[in-house]
JSON list of C-alpha atoms in Angstrom, two decimals:
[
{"chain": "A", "resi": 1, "resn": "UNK", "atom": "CA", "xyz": [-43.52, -123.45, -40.00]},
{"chain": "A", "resi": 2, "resn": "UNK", "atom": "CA", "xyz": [-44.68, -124.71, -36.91]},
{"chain": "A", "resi": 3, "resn": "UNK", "atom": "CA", "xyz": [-42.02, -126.32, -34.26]},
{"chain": "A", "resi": 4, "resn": "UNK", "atom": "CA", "xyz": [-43.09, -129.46, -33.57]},
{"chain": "A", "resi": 5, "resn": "UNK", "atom": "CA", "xyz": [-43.97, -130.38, -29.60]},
{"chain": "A", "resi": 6, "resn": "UNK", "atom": "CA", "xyz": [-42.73, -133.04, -27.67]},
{"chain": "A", "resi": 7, "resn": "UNK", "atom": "CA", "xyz": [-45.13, -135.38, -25.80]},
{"chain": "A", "resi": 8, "resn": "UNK", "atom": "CA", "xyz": [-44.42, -134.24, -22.63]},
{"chain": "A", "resi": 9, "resn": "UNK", "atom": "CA", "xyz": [-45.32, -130.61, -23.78]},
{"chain": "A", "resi": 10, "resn": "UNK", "atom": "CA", "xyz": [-48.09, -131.88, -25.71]},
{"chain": "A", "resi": 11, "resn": "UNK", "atom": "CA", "xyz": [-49.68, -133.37, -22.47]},
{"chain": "A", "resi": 12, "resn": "UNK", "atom": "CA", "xyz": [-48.65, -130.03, -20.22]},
{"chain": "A", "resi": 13, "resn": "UNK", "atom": "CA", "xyz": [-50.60, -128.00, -22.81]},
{"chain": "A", "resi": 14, "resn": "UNK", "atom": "CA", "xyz": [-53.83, -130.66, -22.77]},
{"chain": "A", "resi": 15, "resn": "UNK", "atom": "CA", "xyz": [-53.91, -130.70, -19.26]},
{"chain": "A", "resi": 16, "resn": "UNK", "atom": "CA", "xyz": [-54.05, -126.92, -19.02]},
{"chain": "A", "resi": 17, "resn": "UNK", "atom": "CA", "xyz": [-56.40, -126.75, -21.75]},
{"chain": "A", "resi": 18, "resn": "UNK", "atom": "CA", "xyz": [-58.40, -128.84, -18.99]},
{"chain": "A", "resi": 19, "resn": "UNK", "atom": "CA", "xyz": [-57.99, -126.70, -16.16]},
{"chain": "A", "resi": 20, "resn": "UNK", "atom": "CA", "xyz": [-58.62, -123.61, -17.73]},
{"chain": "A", "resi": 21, "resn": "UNK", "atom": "CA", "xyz": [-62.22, -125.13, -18.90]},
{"chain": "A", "resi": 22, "resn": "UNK", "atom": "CA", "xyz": [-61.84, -125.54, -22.68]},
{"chain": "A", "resi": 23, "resn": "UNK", "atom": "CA", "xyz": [-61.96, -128.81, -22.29]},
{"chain": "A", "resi": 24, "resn": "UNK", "atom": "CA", "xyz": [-64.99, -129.61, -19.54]},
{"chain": "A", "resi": 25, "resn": "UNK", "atom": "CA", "xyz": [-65.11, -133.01, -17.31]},
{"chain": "A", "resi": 26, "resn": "UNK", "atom": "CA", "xyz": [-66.81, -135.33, -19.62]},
{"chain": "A", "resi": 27, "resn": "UNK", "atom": "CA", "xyz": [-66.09, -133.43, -23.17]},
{"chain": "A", "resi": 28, "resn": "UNK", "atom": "CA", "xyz": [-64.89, -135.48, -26.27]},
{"chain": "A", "resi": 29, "resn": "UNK", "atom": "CA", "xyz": [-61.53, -134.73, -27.08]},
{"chain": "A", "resi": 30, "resn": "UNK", "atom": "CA", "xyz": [-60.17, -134.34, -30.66]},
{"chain": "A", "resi": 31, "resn": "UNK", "atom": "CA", "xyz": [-58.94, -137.28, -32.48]},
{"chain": "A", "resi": 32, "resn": "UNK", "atom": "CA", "xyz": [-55.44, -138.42, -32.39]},
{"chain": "A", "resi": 33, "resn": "UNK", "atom": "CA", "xyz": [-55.02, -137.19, -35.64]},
{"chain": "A", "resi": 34, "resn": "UNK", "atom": "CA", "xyz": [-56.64, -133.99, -35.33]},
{"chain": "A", "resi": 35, "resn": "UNK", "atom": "CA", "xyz": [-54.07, -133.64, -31.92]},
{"chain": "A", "resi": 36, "resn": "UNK", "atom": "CA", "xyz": [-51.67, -134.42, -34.40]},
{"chain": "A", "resi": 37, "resn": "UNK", "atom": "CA", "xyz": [-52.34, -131.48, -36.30]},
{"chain": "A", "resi": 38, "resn": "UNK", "atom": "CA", "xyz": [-53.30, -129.03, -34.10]},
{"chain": "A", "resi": 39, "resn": "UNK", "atom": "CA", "xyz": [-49.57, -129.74, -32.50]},
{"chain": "A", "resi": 40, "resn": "UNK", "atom": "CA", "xyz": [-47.50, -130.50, -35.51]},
{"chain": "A", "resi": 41, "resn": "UNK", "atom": "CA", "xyz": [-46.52, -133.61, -33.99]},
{"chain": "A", "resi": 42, "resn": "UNK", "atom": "CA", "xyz": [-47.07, -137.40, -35.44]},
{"chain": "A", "resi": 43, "resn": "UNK", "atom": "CA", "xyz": [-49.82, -139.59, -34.48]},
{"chain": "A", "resi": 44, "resn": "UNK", "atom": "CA", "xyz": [-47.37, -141.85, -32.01]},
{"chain": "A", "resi": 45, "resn": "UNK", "atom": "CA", "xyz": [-46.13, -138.65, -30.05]},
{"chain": "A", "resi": 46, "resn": "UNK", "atom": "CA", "xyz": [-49.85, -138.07, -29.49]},
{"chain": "A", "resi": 47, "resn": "UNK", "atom": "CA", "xyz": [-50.49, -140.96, -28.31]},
{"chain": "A", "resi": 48, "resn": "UNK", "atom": "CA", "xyz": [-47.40, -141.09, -26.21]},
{"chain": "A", "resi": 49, "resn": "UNK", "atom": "CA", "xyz": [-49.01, -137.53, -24.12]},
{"chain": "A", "resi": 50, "resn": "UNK", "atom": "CA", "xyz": [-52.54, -139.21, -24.41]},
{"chain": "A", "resi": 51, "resn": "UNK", "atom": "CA", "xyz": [-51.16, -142.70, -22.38]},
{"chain": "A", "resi": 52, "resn": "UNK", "atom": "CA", "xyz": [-49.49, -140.29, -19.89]},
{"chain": "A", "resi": 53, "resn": "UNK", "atom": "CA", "xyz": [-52.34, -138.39, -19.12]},
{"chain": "A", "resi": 54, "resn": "UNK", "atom": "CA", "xyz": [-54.61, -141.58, -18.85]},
{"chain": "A", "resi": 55, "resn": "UNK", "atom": "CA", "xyz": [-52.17, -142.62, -16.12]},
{"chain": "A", "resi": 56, "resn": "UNK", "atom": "CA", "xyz": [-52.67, -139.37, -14.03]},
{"chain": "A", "resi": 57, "resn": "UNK", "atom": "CA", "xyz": [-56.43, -139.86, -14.72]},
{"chain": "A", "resi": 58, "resn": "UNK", "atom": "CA", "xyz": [-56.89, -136.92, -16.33]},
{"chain": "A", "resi": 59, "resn": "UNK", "atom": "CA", "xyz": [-58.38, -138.29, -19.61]},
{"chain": "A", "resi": 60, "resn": "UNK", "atom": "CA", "xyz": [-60.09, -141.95, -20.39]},
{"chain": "A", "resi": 61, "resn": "UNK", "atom": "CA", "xyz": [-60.32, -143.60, -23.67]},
{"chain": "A", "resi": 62, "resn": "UNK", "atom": "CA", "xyz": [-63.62, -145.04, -24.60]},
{"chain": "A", "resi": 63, "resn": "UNK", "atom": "CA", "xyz": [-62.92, -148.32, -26.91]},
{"chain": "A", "resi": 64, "resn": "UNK", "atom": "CA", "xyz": [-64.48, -147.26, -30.33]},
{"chain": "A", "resi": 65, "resn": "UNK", "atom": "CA", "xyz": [-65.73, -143.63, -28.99]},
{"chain": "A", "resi": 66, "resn": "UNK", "atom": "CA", "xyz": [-62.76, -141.87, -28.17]},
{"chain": "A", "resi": 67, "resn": "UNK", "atom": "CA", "xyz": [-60.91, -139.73, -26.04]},
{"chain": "A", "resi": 68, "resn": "UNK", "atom": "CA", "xyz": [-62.95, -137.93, -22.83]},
{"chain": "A", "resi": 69, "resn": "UNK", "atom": "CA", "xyz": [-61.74, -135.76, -20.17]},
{"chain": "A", "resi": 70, "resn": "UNK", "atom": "CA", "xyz": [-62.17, -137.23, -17.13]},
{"chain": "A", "resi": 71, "resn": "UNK", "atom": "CA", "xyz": [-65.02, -136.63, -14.68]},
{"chain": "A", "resi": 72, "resn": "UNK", "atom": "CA", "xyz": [-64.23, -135.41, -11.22]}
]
């Protein structure tokens, strides 16, 4: 069984998921629920690692269209 992350490491991993170009400047990102999964964490510590990196810039949510990386 899976460990789950904290937010923290949840946004560390994201944002070097970014840098290392699997996630490109203006690519969709999963759902919060699909983050969810993918990190065996709940929704709210998702969101919790999605807020912080929206603060560094790093990712912008799109009311009704989701979650994008940020461009340049």
């Amino acid at each position: 069984m899976p460990i789950p992350m904290g937010y923290r490491r949840i946004a560390d991993d994201l944002r070097a998921r970014i840098a290392a170009g699997e996630y490109q400047p203006g690519t969709r990102l999963p759902t919060y629920r699909e983050l969810a999964e993918i990190y065996s964490a709940g929704v709210s510590t998702v969101q919790k690692a999605v807020l912080l990196l929206q603060s560094e810039g790093v990712v912008v949510g799109v009311q009704g269209a989701g979650l994008y990386v940020a461009e340049g």
